[in-house]
């Protein structure tokens, strides 16, 4: 069906930056919205940023002004540029896409396996 592979996570000091990437592949006909979610220990999964097929972004209040979401439709890839990272940004970050696939009606949401981001001194 659809495979989503995230990369770019790792350990970074407070105030540092990371760039996450998520590349989609498989039986894709088209991709609509794409987004990034995160889940920290003891917390529910939350939406970090979302971008429409037309390139319009939406951000959680906690990351506005620090994170930037973008996409490259030719590469079926979504990015998350994270700046001024804080300890509270520590979480597993997962990519999500809404896509139409071959031999299936309508669209479905697909998830990546996640990439760990640790912000610590």
mmCIF file of N, CA and C in Angstrom:
data_model
loop_
_atom_site.group_PDB
_atom_site.id
_atom_site.type_symbol
_atom_site.label_atom_id
_atom_site.label_comp_id
_atom_site.label_asym_id
_atom_site.label_seq_id
_atom_site.Cartn_x
_atom_site.Cartn_y
_atom_site.Cartn_z
ATOM 1 N N UNK A 1 0.840 -1.187 0.000
ATOM 2 C CA UNK A 1 0.000 0.000 0.000
ATOM 3 C C UNK A 1 0.883 1.247 0.000
ATOM 4 N N UNK A 2 0.942 1.968 1.139
ATOM 5 C CA UNK A 2 1.750 3.169 1.231
ATOM 6 C C UNK A 2 2.764 3.013 2.348
ATOM 7 N N UNK A 3 4.002 3.352 2.046
ATOM 8 C CA UNK A 3 5.059 3.347 3.043
ATOM 9 C C UNK A 3 5.537 4.769 3.270
ATOM 10 N N UNK A 4 5.671 5.137 4.535
ATOM 11 C CA UNK A 4 6.171 6.446 4.908
ATOM 12 C C UNK A 4 7.442 6.253 5.723
ATOM 13 N N UNK A 5 8.523 6.851 5.276
ATOM 14 C CA UNK A 5 9.803 6.707 5.946
ATOM 15 C C UNK A 5 10.279 8.068 6.424
ATOM 16 N N UNK A 6 10.372 8.219 7.748
ATOM 17 C CA UNK A 6 10.839 9.462 8.337
ATOM 18 C C UNK A 6 12.341 9.403 8.576
ATOM 19 N N UNK A 7 12.958 10.567 8.568
ATOM 20 C CA UNK A 7 14.375 10.666 8.872
ATOM 21 C C UNK A 7 14.658 12.051 9.440
ATOM 22 N N UNK A 8 15.810 12.200 10.064
ATOM 23 C CA UNK A 8 16.232 13.494 10.564
ATOM 24 C C UNK A 8 16.164 13.668 12.064
ATOM 25 N N UNK A 9 15.583 12.708 12.761
ATOM 26 C CA UNK A 9 15.509 12.808 14.205
ATOM 27 C C UNK A 9 16.863 12.577 14.849
ATOM 28 N N UNK A 10 16.923 12.854 16.143
ATOM 29 C CA UNK A 10 18.162 12.656 16.863
ATOM 30 C C UNK A 10 18.213 13.455 18.137
ATOM 31 N N UNK A 11 19.400 13.549 18.689
ATOM 32 C CA UNK A 11 19.634 14.279 19.928
ATOM 33 C C UNK A 11 20.159 15.670 19.609
ATOM 34 N N UNK A 12 19.552 16.670 20.211
ATOM 35 C CA UNK A 12 19.964 18.052 19.985
ATOM 36 C C UNK A 12 19.854 18.827 21.293
ATOM 37 N N UNK A 13 20.713 19.813 21.453
ATOM 38 C CA UNK A 13 20.676 20.638 22.653
ATOM 39 C C UNK A 13 19.575 21.686 22.570
ATOM 40 N N UNK A 14 19.076 22.145 23.714
ATOM 41 C CA UNK A 14 18.072 23.210 23.691
ATOM 42 C C UNK A 14 18.554 24.408 22.889
ATOM 43 N N UNK A 15 17.662 24.960 22.079
ATOM 44 C CA UNK A 15 18.016 26.064 21.213
ATOM 45 C C UNK A 15 18.506 25.636 19.844
ATOM 46 N N UNK A 16 18.726 24.356 19.665
ATOM 47 C CA UNK A 16 19.210 23.838 18.400
ATOM 48 C C UNK A 16 18.106 23.627 17.387
ATOM 49 N N UNK A 17 18.488 23.058 16.249
ATOM 50 C CA UNK A 17 17.557 22.851 15.145
ATOM 51 C C UNK A 17 17.676 21.448 14.571
ATOM 52 N N UNK A 18 16.573 20.968 14.010
ATOM 53 C CA UNK A 18 16.528 19.708 13.288
ATOM 54 C C UNK A 18 15.579 19.852 12.118
ATOM 55 N N UNK A 19 15.826 19.085 11.077
ATOM 56 C CA UNK A 19 14.944 19.051 9.918
ATOM 57 C C UNK A 19 14.487 17.613 9.699
ATOM 58 N N UNK A 20 13.203 17.381 9.850
ATOM 59 C CA UNK A 20 12.632 16.062 9.637
ATOM 60 C C UNK A 20 12.114 15.935 8.208
ATOM 61 N N UNK A 21 12.254 14.742 7.657
ATOM 62 C CA UNK A 21 11.745 14.454 6.325
ATOM 63 C C UNK A 21 10.884 13.208 6.372
ATOM 64 N N UNK A 22 9.885 13.154 5.519
ATOM 65 C CA UNK A 22 9.019 11.987 5.400
ATOM 66 C C UNK A 22 8.737 11.758 3.929
ATOM 67 N N UNK A 23 9.219 10.649 3.409
ATOM 68 C CA UNK A 23 9.036 10.307 2.004
ATOM 69 C C UNK A 23 8.004 9.196 1.857
ATOM 70 N N UNK A 24 7.033 9.415 0.995
ATOM 71 C CA UNK A 24 5.972 8.444 0.757
ATOM 72 C C UNK A 24 6.234 7.657 -0.522
ATOM 73 N N UNK A 25 5.911 6.377 -0.495
ATOM 74 C CA UNK A 25 6.065 5.534 -1.669
ATOM 75 C C UNK A 25 5.023 4.427 -1.632
ATOM 76 N N UNK A 26 4.895 3.707 -2.745
ATOM 77 C CA UNK A 26 3.948 2.615 -2.807
ATOM 78 C C UNK A 26 2.909 2.803 -3.884
ATOM 79 N N UNK A 27 1.718 2.316 -3.602
ATOM 80 C CA UNK A 27 0.636 2.323 -4.585
ATOM 81 C C UNK A 27 -0.117 3.655 -4.613
ATOM 82 N N UNK A 28 0.594 4.735 -4.589
ATOM 83 C CA UNK A 28 -0.011 6.057 -4.465
ATOM 84 C C UNK A 28 -0.503 6.576 -5.808
ATOM 85 N N UNK A 29 -1.737 7.035 -5.809
ATOM 86 C CA UNK A 29 -2.300 7.727 -6.956
ATOM 87 C C UNK A 29 -2.156 9.231 -6.757
ATOM 88 N N UNK A 30 -2.495 9.700 -5.566
ATOM 89 C CA UNK A 30 -2.377 11.112 -5.244
ATOM 90 C C UNK A 30 -2.301 11.275 -3.736
ATOM 91 N N UNK A 31 -1.711 12.384 -3.308
ATOM 92 C CA UNK A 31 -1.607 12.717 -1.897
ATOM 93 C C UNK A 31 -2.303 14.044 -1.654
ATOM 94 N N UNK A 32 -3.148 14.066 -0.665
ATOM 95 C CA UNK A 32 -3.840 15.300 -0.314
ATOM 96 C C UNK A 32 -3.088 15.989 0.827
ATOM 97 N N UNK A 33 -3.676 16.031 2.005
ATOM 98 C CA UNK A 33 -3.014 16.690 3.124
ATOM 99 C C UNK A 33 -1.886 15.833 3.684
ATOM 100 N N UNK A 34 -0.898 16.483 4.279
ATOM 101 C CA UNK A 34 0.204 15.818 4.944
ATOM 102 C C UNK A 34 0.429 16.523 6.279
ATOM 103 N N UNK A 35 0.902 15.773 7.261
ATOM 104 C CA UNK A 35 1.102 16.396 8.556
ATOM 105 C C UNK A 35 2.110 15.669 9.419
ATOM 106 N N UNK A 36 2.471 16.336 10.509
ATOM 107 C CA UNK A 36 3.368 15.780 11.508
ATOM 108 C C UNK A 36 2.664 15.753 12.851
ATOM 109 N N UNK A 37 2.750 14.620 13.520
ATOM 110 C CA UNK A 37 2.220 14.451 14.863
ATOM 111 C C UNK A 37 3.371 14.069 15.784
ATOM 112 N N UNK A 38 3.158 14.232 17.072
ATOM 113 C CA UNK A 38 4.168 13.797 18.030
ATOM 114 C C UNK A 38 3.503 13.238 19.274
ATOM 115 N N UNK A 39 4.220 12.364 19.949
ATOM 116 C CA UNK A 39 3.740 11.803 21.195
ATOM 117 C C UNK A 39 4.903 11.689 22.170
ATOM 118 N N UNK A 40 4.753 12.348 23.296
ATOM 119 C CA UNK A 40 5.738 12.296 24.359
ATOM 120 C C UNK A 40 5.272 11.299 25.416
ATOM 121 N N UNK A 41 6.194 10.756 26.216
ATOM 122 C CA UNK A 41 5.811 9.816 27.271
ATOM 123 C C UNK A 41 4.760 10.408 28.200
ATOM 124 N N UNK A 42 3.696 9.653 28.438
ATOM 125 C CA UNK A 42 2.645 10.101 29.330
ATOM 126 C C UNK A 42 1.647 11.063 28.720
ATOM 127 N N UNK A 43 1.789 11.355 27.447
ATOM 128 C CA UNK A 43 0.888 12.285 26.787
ATOM 129 C C UNK A 43 0.220 11.638 25.580
ATOM 130 N N UNK A 44 -0.899 12.203 25.176
ATOM 131 C CA UNK A 44 -1.591 11.751 23.979
ATOM 132 C C UNK A 44 -0.908 12.306 22.738
ATOM 133 N N UNK A 45 -1.102 11.627 21.633
ATOM 134 C CA UNK A 45 -0.566 12.108 20.377
ATOM 135 C C UNK A 45 -1.230 13.431 20.001
ATOM 136 N N UNK A 46 -0.445 14.368 19.522
ATOM 137 C CA UNK A 46 -0.969 15.670 19.159
ATOM 138 C C UNK A 46 -0.490 16.089 17.781
ATOM 139 N N UNK A 47 -1.307 16.879 17.123
ATOM 140 C CA UNK A 47 -0.940 17.428 15.822
ATOM 141 C C UNK A 47 0.050 18.561 16.022
ATOM 142 N N UNK A 48 1.164 18.492 15.310
ATOM 143 C CA UNK A 48 2.182 19.527 15.368
ATOM 144 C C UNK A 48 1.996 20.521 14.232
ATOM 145 N N UNK A 49 1.861 20.015 13.024
ATOM 146 C CA UNK A 49 1.691 20.863 11.852
ATOM 147 C C UNK A 49 0.992 20.082 10.752
ATOM 148 N N UNK A 50 0.326 20.802 9.894
ATOM 149 C CA UNK A 50 -0.476 20.220 8.833
ATOM 150 C C UNK A 50 -0.342 21.109 7.605
ATOM 151 N N UNK A 51 -0.314 20.493 6.430
ATOM 152 C CA UNK A 51 -0.206 21.271 5.200
ATOM 153 C C UNK A 51 -1.117 20.670 4.144
ATOM 154 N N UNK A 52 -1.888 21.515 3.485
ATOM 155 C CA UNK A 52 -2.833 21.056 2.474
ATOM 156 C C UNK A 52 -2.117 20.798 1.155
ATOM 157 N N UNK A 53 -2.846 20.213 0.219
ATOM 158 C CA UNK A 53 -2.277 19.955 -1.100
ATOM 159 C C UNK A 53 -1.877 21.247 -1.795
ATOM 160 N N UNK A 54 -2.535 22.346 -1.439
ATOM 161 C CA UNK A 54 -2.211 23.639 -2.008
ATOM 162 C C UNK A 54 -1.086 24.367 -1.303
ATOM 163 N N UNK A 55 -0.562 23.776 -0.224
ATOM 164 C CA UNK A 55 0.564 24.366 0.475
ATOM 165 C C UNK A 55 0.214 25.267 1.644
ATOM 166 N N UNK A 56 -1.043 25.261 2.080
ATOM 167 C CA UNK A 56 -1.446 26.088 3.213
ATOM 168 C C UNK A 56 -1.151 25.372 4.529
ATOM 169 N N UNK A 57 -0.352 25.983 5.407
ATOM 170 C CA UNK A 57 0.038 25.320 6.655
ATOM 171 C C UNK A 57 -0.821 25.705 7.852
ATOM 172 N N UNK A 58 -0.841 24.815 8.824
ATOM 173 C CA UNK A 58 -1.465 25.051 10.115
ATOM 174 C C UNK A 58 -0.518 24.524 11.176
ATOM 175 N N UNK A 59 -0.400 25.250 12.309
ATOM 176 C CA UNK A 59 0.523 24.857 13.366
ATOM 177 C C UNK A 59 -0.157 24.827 14.719
ATOM 178 N N UNK A 60 0.330 23.938 15.564
ATOM 179 C CA UNK A 60 -0.074 23.981 16.956
ATOM 180 C C UNK A 60 0.475 25.259 17.577
ATOM 181 N N UNK A 61 -0.266 25.815 18.536
ATOM 182 C CA UNK A 61 0.169 27.056 19.166
ATOM 183 C C UNK A 61 1.555 26.930 19.795
ATOM 184 N N UNK A 62 1.876 25.760 20.298
ATOM 185 C CA UNK A 62 3.138 25.555 20.993
ATOM 186 C C UNK A 62 4.363 25.629 20.085
ATOM 187 N N UNK A 63 4.168 25.521 18.770
ATOM 188 C CA UNK A 63 5.310 25.525 17.854
ATOM 189 C C UNK A 63 5.288 26.681 16.872
ATOM 190 N N UNK A 64 4.255 27.502 16.911
ATOM 191 C CA UNK A 64 4.173 28.633 15.994
ATOM 192 C C UNK A 64 5.374 29.557 16.171
ATOM 193 N N UNK A 65 5.938 29.960 15.051
ATOM 194 C CA UNK A 65 7.095 30.828 15.076
ATOM 195 C C UNK A 65 8.408 30.097 15.185
ATOM 196 N N UNK A 66 8.370 28.803 15.487
ATOM 197 C CA UNK A 66 9.591 28.009 15.632
ATOM 198 C C UNK A 66 9.706 26.910 14.580
ATOM 199 N N UNK A 67 8.579 26.318 14.197
ATOM 200 C CA UNK A 67 8.577 25.215 13.240
ATOM 201 C C UNK A 67 7.994 25.670 11.905
ATOM 202 N N UNK A 68 8.458 25.052 10.825
ATOM 203 C CA UNK A 68 7.937 25.322 9.498
ATOM 204 C C UNK A 68 7.708 24.007 8.764
ATOM 205 N N UNK A 69 6.498 23.817 8.263
ATOM 206 C CA UNK A 69 6.187 22.626 7.487
ATOM 207 C C UNK A 69 6.179 22.991 6.004
ATOM 208 N N UNK A 70 6.671 22.089 5.177
ATOM 209 C CA UNK A 70 6.687 22.307 3.739
ATOM 210 C C UNK A 70 6.572 20.964 3.033
ATOM 211 N N UNK A 71 6.338 20.995 1.738
ATOM 212 C CA UNK A 71 6.213 19.748 0.989
ATOM 213 C C UNK A 71 6.781 19.895 -0.408
ATOM 214 N N UNK A 72 7.228 18.776 -0.953
ATOM 215 C CA UNK A 72 7.719 18.692 -2.318
ATOM 216 C C UNK A 72 6.877 17.623 -2.997
ATOM 217 N N UNK A 73 5.900 18.050 -3.762
ATOM 218 C CA UNK A 73 4.973 17.107 -4.369
ATOM 219 C C UNK A 73 5.652 16.180 -5.380
ATOM 220 N N UNK A 74 6.660 16.678 -6.073
ATOM 221 C CA UNK A 74 7.368 15.857 -7.046
ATOM 222 C C UNK A 74 8.079 14.687 -6.376
ATOM 223 N N UNK A 75 8.484 14.879 -5.113
ATOM 224 C CA UNK A 75 9.185 13.837 -4.361
ATOM 225 C C UNK A 75 8.283 13.122 -3.372
ATOM 226 N N UNK A 76 7.015 13.506 -3.317
ATOM 227 C CA UNK A 76 6.063 12.945 -2.347
ATOM 228 C C UNK A 76 6.640 12.995 -0.942
ATOM 229 N N UNK A 77 7.186 14.138 -0.593
ATOM 230 C CA UNK A 77 7.888 14.308 0.671
ATOM 231 C C UNK A 77 7.376 15.525 1.424
ATOM 232 N N UNK A 78 7.251 15.389 2.736
ATOM 233 C CA UNK A 78 6.901 16.497 3.606
ATOM 234 C C UNK A 78 8.045 16.713 4.587
ATOM 235 N N UNK A 79 8.298 17.971 4.929
ATOM 236 C CA UNK A 79 9.398 18.333 5.802
ATOM 237 C C UNK A 79 8.878 19.089 7.015
ATOM 238 N N UNK A 80 9.639 19.026 8.083
ATOM 239 C CA UNK A 80 9.362 19.824 9.266
ATOM 240 C C UNK A 80 10.680 20.412 9.749
ATOM 241 N N UNK A 81 10.838 21.712 9.563
ATOM 242 C CA UNK A 81 12.012 22.421 10.038
ATOM 243 C C UNK A 81 11.728 22.895 11.455
ATOM 244 N N UNK A 82 12.541 22.460 12.397
ATOM 245 C CA UNK A 82 12.331 22.771 13.800
ATOM 246 C C UNK A 82 13.496 23.616 14.304
ATOM 247 N N UNK A 83 13.187 24.801 14.769
ATOM 248 C CA UNK A 83 14.189 25.721 15.293
ATOM 249 C C UNK A 83 13.885 26.067 16.739
ATOM 250 N N UNK A 84 14.883 26.597 17.428
ATOM 251 C CA UNK A 84 14.733 27.000 18.829
ATOM 252 C C UNK A 84 14.089 25.897 19.652
ATOM 253 N N UNK A 85 14.608 24.702 19.522
ATOM 254 C CA UNK A 85 14.014 23.541 20.174
ATOM 255 C C UNK A 85 14.097 23.645 21.695
ATOM 256 N N UNK A 86 13.047 23.151 22.336
ATOM 257 C CA UNK A 86 12.939 23.148 23.785
ATOM 258 C C UNK A 86 12.837 21.719 24.289
ATOM 259 N N UNK A 87 13.083 21.540 25.570
ATOM 260 C CA UNK A 87 12.992 20.212 26.161
ATOM 261 C C UNK A 87 11.604 19.612 25.965
ATOM 262 N N UNK A 88 10.579 20.440 26.008
ATOM 263 C CA UNK A 88 9.221 19.953 25.854
ATOM 264 C C UNK A 88 8.903 19.472 24.440
ATOM 265 N N UNK A 89 9.804 19.705 23.492
ATOM 266 C CA UNK A 89 9.628 19.196 22.143
ATOM 267 C C UNK A 89 10.056 17.738 22.015
ATOM 268 N N UNK A 90 10.654 17.199 23.060
ATOM 269 C CA UNK A 90 11.085 15.806 23.047
ATOM 270 C C UNK A 90 9.888 14.885 22.857
ATOM 271 N N UNK A 91 9.942 14.047 21.827
ATOM 272 C CA UNK A 91 8.829 13.148 21.507
ATOM 273 C C UNK A 91 9.203 12.290 20.312
ATOM 274 N N UNK A 92 8.356 11.310 20.032
ATOM 275 C CA UNK A 92 8.444 10.578 18.781
ATOM 276 C C UNK A 92 7.570 11.310 17.775
ATOM 277 N N UNK A 93 8.152 11.694 16.668
ATOM 278 C CA UNK A 93 7.444 12.438 15.638
ATOM 279 C C UNK A 93 7.066 11.503 14.499
ATOM 280 N N UNK A 94 5.783 11.507 14.126
ATOM 281 C CA UNK A 94 5.272 10.632 13.084
ATOM 282 C C UNK A 94 4.671 11.434 11.942
ATOM 283 N N UNK A 95 4.931 10.973 10.750
ATOM 284 C CA UNK A 95 4.360 11.572 9.554
ATOM 285 C C UNK A 95 3.015 10.930 9.257
ATOM 286 N N UNK A 96 2.097 11.718 8.743
ATOM 287 C CA UNK A 96 0.782 11.214 8.345
ATOM 288 C C UNK A 96 0.393 11.822 7.010
ATOM 289 N N UNK A 97 -0.161 10.990 6.123
ATOM 290 C CA UNK A 97 -0.624 11.491 4.834
ATOM 291 C C UNK A 97 -2.011 10.965 4.542
ATOM 292 N N UNK A 98 -2.779 11.765 3.832
ATOM 293 C CA UNK A 98 -4.078 11.368 3.318
ATOM 294 C C UNK A 98 -3.861 11.106 1.836
ATOM 295 N N UNK A 99 -4.050 9.859 1.413
ATOM 296 C CA UNK A 99 -3.691 9.497 0.054
ATOM 297 C C UNK A 99 -4.700 8.557 -0.586
ATOM 298 N N UNK A 100 -4.780 8.635 -1.903
ATOM 299 C CA UNK A 100 -5.542 7.678 -2.703
ATOM 300 C C UNK A 100 -4.562 6.649 -3.242
ATOM 301 N N UNK A 101 -4.928 5.372 -3.172
ATOM 302 C CA UNK A 101 -4.049 4.304 -3.631
ATOM 303 C C UNK A 101 -4.726 3.482 -4.718
ATOM 304 N N UNK A 102 -3.923 2.745 -5.458
ATOM 305 C CA UNK A 102 -4.445 1.908 -6.528
ATOM 306 C C UNK A 102 -5.385 0.834 -5.991
ATOM 307 N N UNK A 103 -6.452 0.612 -6.715
ATOM 308 C CA UNK A 103 -7.429 -0.440 -6.428
ATOM 309 C C UNK A 103 -8.231 -0.202 -5.153
ATOM 310 N N UNK A 104 -8.214 1.003 -4.641
ATOM 311 C CA UNK A 104 -8.996 1.353 -3.467
ATOM 312 C C UNK A 104 -9.831 2.593 -3.749
ATOM 313 N N UNK A 105 -11.017 2.630 -3.158
ATOM 314 C CA UNK A 105 -11.908 3.763 -3.339
ATOM 315 C C UNK A 105 -11.605 4.839 -2.304
ATOM 316 N N UNK A 106 -11.743 6.074 -2.710
ATOM 317 C CA UNK A 106 -11.545 7.181 -1.802
ATOM 318 C C UNK A 106 -10.102 7.321 -1.354
ATOM 319 N N UNK A 107 -9.920 7.931 -0.194
ATOM 320 C CA UNK A 107 -8.584 8.122 0.374
ATOM 321 C C UNK A 107 -8.531 7.555 1.782
ATOM 322 N N UNK A 108 -7.316 7.307 2.248
ATOM 323 C CA UNK A 108 -7.083 6.807 3.597
ATOM 324 C C UNK A 108 -5.907 7.542 4.201
ATOM 325 N N UNK A 109 -5.830 7.474 5.522
ATOM 326 C CA UNK A 109 -4.711 8.069 6.236
ATOM 327 C C UNK A 109 -3.662 7.003 6.517
ATOM 328 N N UNK A 110 -2.398 7.343 6.288
ATOM 329 C CA UNK A 110 -1.291 6.429 6.492
ATOM 330 C C UNK A 110 -0.278 7.050 7.443
ATOM 331 N N UNK A 111 0.364 6.189 8.235
ATOM 332 C CA UNK A 111 1.291 6.631 9.261
ATOM 333 C C UNK A 111 2.686 6.087 9.047
ATOM 334 N N UNK A 112 3.675 6.902 9.336
ATOM 335 C CA UNK A 112 5.046 6.440 9.378
ATOM 336 C C UNK A 112 5.328 5.789 10.717
ATOM 337 N N UNK A 113 6.474 5.164 10.853
ATOM 338 C CA UNK A 113 6.814 4.475 12.093
ATOM 339 C C UNK A 113 7.356 5.406 13.165
ATOM 340 N N UNK A 114 7.731 6.595 12.793
ATOM 341 C CA UNK A 114 8.170 7.587 13.758
ATOM 342 C C UNK A 114 9.673 7.750 13.830
ATOM 343 N N UNK A 115 10.091 8.941 14.200
ATOM 344 C CA UNK A 115 11.498 9.229 14.423
ATOM 345 C C UNK A 115 11.629 9.978 15.748
ATOM 346 N N UNK A 116 12.600 9.569 16.550
ATOM 347 C CA UNK A 116 12.757 10.119 17.890
ATOM 348 C C UNK A 116 13.502 11.440 17.862
ATOM 349 N N UNK A 117 12.945 12.417 18.559
ATOM 350 C CA UNK A 117 13.606 13.703 18.762
ATOM 351 C C UNK A 117 13.809 13.889 20.259
ATOM 352 N N UNK A 118 15.055 14.079 20.661
ATOM 353 C CA UNK A 118 15.381 14.301 22.067
ATOM 354 C C UNK A 118 16.100 15.635 22.193
ATOM 355 N N UNK A 119 15.527 16.522 22.982
ATOM 356 C CA UNK A 119 16.122 17.827 23.222
ATOM 357 C C UNK A 119 16.623 17.837 24.660
ATOM 358 N N UNK A 120 17.926 17.818 24.817
ATOM 359 C CA UNK A 120 18.510 17.704 26.149
ATOM 360 C C UNK A 120 19.937 18.230 26.149
ATOM 361 N N UNK A 121 20.360 18.706 27.310
ATOM 362 C CA UNK A 121 21.736 19.144 27.496
ATOM 363 C C UNK A 121 22.653 17.970 27.792
#
